[in-house]
Coordinates of C-alpha atoms in Angstrom, one line a residue:
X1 CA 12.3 6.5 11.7
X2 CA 10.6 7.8 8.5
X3 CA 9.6 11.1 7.4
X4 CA 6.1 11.3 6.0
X5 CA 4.5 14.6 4.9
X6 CA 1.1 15.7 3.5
X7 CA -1.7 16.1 5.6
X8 CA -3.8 13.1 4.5
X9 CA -1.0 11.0 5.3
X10 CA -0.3 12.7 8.5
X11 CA -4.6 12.8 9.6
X12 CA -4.1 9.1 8.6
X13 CA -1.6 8.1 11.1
X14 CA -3.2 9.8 13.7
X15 CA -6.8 8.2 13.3
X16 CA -4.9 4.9 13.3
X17 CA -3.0 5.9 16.5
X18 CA 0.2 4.9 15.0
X19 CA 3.6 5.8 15.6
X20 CA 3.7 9.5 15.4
X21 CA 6.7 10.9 17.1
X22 CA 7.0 14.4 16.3
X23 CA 4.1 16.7 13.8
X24 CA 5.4 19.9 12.3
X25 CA 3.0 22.5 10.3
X26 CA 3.7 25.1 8.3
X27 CA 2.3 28.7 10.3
X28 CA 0.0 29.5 6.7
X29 CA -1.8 26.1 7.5
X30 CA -1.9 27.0 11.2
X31 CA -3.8 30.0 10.7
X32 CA -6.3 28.5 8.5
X33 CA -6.9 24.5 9.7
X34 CA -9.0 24.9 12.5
X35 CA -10.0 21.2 12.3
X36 CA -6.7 19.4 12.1
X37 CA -5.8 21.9 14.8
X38 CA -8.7 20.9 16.9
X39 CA -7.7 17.1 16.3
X40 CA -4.4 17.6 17.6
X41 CA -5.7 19.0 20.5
X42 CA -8.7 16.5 21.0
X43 CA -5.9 14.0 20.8
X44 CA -3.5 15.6 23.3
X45 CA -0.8 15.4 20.1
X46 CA 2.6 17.8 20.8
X47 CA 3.3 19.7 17.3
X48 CA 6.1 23.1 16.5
X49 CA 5.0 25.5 13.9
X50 CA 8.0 26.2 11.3
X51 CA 8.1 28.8 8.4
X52 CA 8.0 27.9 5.1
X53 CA 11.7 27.3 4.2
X54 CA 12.1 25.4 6.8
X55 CA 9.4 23.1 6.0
X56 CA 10.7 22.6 2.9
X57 CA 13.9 22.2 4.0
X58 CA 13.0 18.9 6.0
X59 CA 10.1 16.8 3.7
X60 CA 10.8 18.9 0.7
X61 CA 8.0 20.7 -1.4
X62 CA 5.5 18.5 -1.7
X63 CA 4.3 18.6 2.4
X64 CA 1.3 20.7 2.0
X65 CA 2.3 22.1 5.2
X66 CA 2.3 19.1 7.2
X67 CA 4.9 17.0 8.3
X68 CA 6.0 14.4 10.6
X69 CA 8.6 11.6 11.9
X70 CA 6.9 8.7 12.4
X71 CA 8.4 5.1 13.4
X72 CA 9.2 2.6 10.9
X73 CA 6.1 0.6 9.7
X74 CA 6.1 -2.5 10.3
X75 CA 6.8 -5.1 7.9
X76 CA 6.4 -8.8 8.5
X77 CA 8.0 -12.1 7.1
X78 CA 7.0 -15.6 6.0
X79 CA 4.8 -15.1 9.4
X80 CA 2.9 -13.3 7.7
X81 CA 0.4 -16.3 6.4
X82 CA -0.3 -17.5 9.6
X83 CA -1.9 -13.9 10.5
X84 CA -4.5 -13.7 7.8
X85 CA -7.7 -15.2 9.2
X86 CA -10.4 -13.6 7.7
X87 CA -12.4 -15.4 5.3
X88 CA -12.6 -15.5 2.1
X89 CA -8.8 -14.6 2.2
X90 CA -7.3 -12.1 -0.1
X91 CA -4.1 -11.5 -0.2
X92 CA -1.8 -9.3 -3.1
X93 CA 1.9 -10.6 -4.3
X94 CA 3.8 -8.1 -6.1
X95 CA 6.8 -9.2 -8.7
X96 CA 9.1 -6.8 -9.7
X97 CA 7.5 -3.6 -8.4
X98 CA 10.1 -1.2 -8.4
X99 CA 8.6 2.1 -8.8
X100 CA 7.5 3.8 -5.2
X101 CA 4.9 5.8 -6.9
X102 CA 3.5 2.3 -8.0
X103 CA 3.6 0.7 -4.5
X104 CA 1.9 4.0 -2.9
X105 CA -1.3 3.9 -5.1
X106 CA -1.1 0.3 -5.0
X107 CA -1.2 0.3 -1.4
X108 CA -4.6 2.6 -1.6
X109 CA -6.1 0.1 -3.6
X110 CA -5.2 -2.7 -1.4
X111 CA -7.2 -1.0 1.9
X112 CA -9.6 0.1 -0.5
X113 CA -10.6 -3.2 -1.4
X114 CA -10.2 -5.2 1.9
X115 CA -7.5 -7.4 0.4
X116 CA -5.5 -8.5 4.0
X117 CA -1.8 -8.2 2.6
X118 CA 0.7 -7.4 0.2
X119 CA 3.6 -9.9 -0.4
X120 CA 6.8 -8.6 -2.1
X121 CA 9.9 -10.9 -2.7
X122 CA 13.1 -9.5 -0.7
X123 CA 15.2 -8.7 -4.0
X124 CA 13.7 -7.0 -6.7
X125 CA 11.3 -5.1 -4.8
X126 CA 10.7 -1.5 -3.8
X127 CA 11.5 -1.0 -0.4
X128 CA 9.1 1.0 2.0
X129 CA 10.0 5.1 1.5
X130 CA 8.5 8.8 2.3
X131 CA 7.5 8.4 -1.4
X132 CA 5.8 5.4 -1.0
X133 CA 4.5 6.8 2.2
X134 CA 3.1 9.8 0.7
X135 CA 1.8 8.2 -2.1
X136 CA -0.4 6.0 -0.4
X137 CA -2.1 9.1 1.5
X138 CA -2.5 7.2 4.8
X139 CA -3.4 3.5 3.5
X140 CA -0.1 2.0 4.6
X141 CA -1.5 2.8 8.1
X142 CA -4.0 -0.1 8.0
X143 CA -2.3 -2.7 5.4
X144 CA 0.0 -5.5 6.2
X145 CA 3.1 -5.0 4.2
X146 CA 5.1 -8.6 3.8
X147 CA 8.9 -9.4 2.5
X148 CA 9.6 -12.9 2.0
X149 CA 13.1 -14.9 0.6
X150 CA 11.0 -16.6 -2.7
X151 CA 7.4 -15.2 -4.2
X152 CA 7.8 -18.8 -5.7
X153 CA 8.2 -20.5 -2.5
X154 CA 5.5 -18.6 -0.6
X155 CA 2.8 -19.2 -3.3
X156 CA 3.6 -23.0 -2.8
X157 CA 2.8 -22.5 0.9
X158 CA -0.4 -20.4 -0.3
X159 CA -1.7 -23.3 -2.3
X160 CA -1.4 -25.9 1.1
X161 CA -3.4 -23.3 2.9
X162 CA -6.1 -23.1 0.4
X163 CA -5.1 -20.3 -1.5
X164 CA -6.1 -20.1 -5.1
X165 CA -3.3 -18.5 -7.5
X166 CA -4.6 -15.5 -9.8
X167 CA -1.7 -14.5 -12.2
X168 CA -2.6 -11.3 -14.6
X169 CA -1.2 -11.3 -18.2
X170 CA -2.4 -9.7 -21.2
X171 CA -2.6 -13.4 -22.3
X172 CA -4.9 -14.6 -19.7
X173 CA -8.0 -16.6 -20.8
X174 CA -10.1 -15.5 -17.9
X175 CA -11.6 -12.2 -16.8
X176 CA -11.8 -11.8 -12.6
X177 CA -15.6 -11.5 -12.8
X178 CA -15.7 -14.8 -13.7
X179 CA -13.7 -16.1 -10.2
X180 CA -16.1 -17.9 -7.6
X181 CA -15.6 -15.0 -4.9
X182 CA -16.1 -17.3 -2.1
X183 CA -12.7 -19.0 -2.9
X184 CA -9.2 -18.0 -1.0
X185 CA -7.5 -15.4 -3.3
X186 CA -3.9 -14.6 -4.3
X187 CA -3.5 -12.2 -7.2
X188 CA -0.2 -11.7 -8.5
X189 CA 0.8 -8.2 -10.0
X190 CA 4.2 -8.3 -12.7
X191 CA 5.7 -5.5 -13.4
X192 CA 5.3 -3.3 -16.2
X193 CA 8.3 -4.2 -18.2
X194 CA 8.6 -8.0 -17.7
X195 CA 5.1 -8.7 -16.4
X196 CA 5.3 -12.3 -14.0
X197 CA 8.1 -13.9 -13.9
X198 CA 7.9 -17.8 -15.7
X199 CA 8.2 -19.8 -12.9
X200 CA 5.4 -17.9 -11.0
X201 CA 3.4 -18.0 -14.5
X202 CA 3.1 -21.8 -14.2
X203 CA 2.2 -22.3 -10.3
X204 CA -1.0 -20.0 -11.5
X205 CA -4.6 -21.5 -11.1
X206 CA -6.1 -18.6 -13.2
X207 CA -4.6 -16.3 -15.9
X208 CA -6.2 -13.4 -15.7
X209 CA -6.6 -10.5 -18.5
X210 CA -8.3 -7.5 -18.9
X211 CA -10.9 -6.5 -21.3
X212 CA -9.9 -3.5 -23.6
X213 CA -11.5 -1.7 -26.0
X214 CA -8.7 1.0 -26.8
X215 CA -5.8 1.7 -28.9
X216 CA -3.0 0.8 -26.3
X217 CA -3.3 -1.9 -24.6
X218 CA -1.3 -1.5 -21.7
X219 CA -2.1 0.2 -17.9
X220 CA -0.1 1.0 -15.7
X221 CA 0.9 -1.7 -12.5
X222 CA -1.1 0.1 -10.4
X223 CA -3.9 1.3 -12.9
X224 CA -4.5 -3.2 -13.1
X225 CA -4.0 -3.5 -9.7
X226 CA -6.6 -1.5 -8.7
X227 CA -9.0 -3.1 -11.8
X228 CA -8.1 -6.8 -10.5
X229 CA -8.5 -6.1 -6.4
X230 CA -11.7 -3.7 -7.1
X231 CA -13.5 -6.7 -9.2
X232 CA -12.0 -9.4 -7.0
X233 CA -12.8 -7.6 -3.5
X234 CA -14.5 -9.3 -0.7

């Protein structure tokens, strides 16, 4: 079981029809959402008004009003590359994501885009949290989250099933608008600090960069993400 608050999140989880088990709302939103109201009721969906300091006292201060327990998202295995059967495949592998803030808006970019999964390695990882949750504002409804033993190991098995490796570095020679976008995709997001890890950085097919015209030259994990997945989308 996971707490998840804000009401995007919460609207989210309900349009998807998953595994809401209990919606609480704050009796100021009460009085003046008439449409989430409505969409509870429309969906025959149980929720208990609490006061404020309740509220905060159970998802913090950052619920907007809305809260909820909701069941454990799923999150899949190695399995997880036999279930992606759209074509052209697209498919996200994050190494060394840490920060849940990161993961969240990368998961909104990930649904945003129509890539089909996100692949992190078991250890060194951030792990699936409220925060992450939250961040997201309902896209970790609708994306395939993955954990696997080796990120190495599992872009081996991406290359037999046809999967062409997309590794991002300011170093890369290559900018994604230059990718045949009828190919199978993998992208592969470092983190900020260490960027891709060596061993992944020579099972790549493309290095990828970003063009810059500024003073830093540095974005965020989630700020590339987003560039990469938006430029490389179906």
């Amino acid at each position: 079981m996971i707490k998840i608050f804000g009401k995007n999140c919460i609207r989210e989880a309900i349009r998807a029809n998953q595994g809401l088990q209990e919606i609480f709302i704050q009796e100021e939103a009460y009085k003046k959402d008439y449409p989430f109201i409505e969409l509870l009721k429309d969906k025959n969906i149980k929720y208990s008004l609490l006061n404020k300091k309740k509220m905060d006292g159970m998802f913090g201060t950052g619920h907007q009003g809305y809260g909820a327990y909701h069941e454990d998202y799923k999150i899949y295995g190695e399995e997880i590359i036999e279930m992606l059967s759209k074509s052209p495949k697209r498919v996200l592998l994050l190494d060394g994501i840490m920060d849940p803030h990161n993961l969240g808006a990368i998961l909104r970019s990930v649904d945003a885009f129509g890539f089909d999964a996100v692949i992190l390695p078991k250890n060194r990882s951030c792990s699936i949290t409220e925060t992450v949750a939250h961040v997201s504002t309902g896209a970790i409804e609708y994306v395939k989250i993955a954990y696997v033993n080796s990120l190495s190991v599992f872009v081996e098995r991406l290359k037999k099933a046809g999967y062409w490796i997309c590794g991002t570095d300011a170093k890369g020679t290559m900018e994604a608008s230059s990718i045949d976008l009828s190919l199978d995709l993998a992208v592969i997001i470092g983190s900020e600090g260490f960027g891709m890890s060596k061993t992944l950085g020579k099972q790549v097919d493309f290095l990828l960069s970003i063009p810059m015209v500024g003073h830093v030259n540095s974005l965020n994990a989630s700020v590339s993400a987003g560039i990469i997945l938006h430029m490389l989308k179906k």
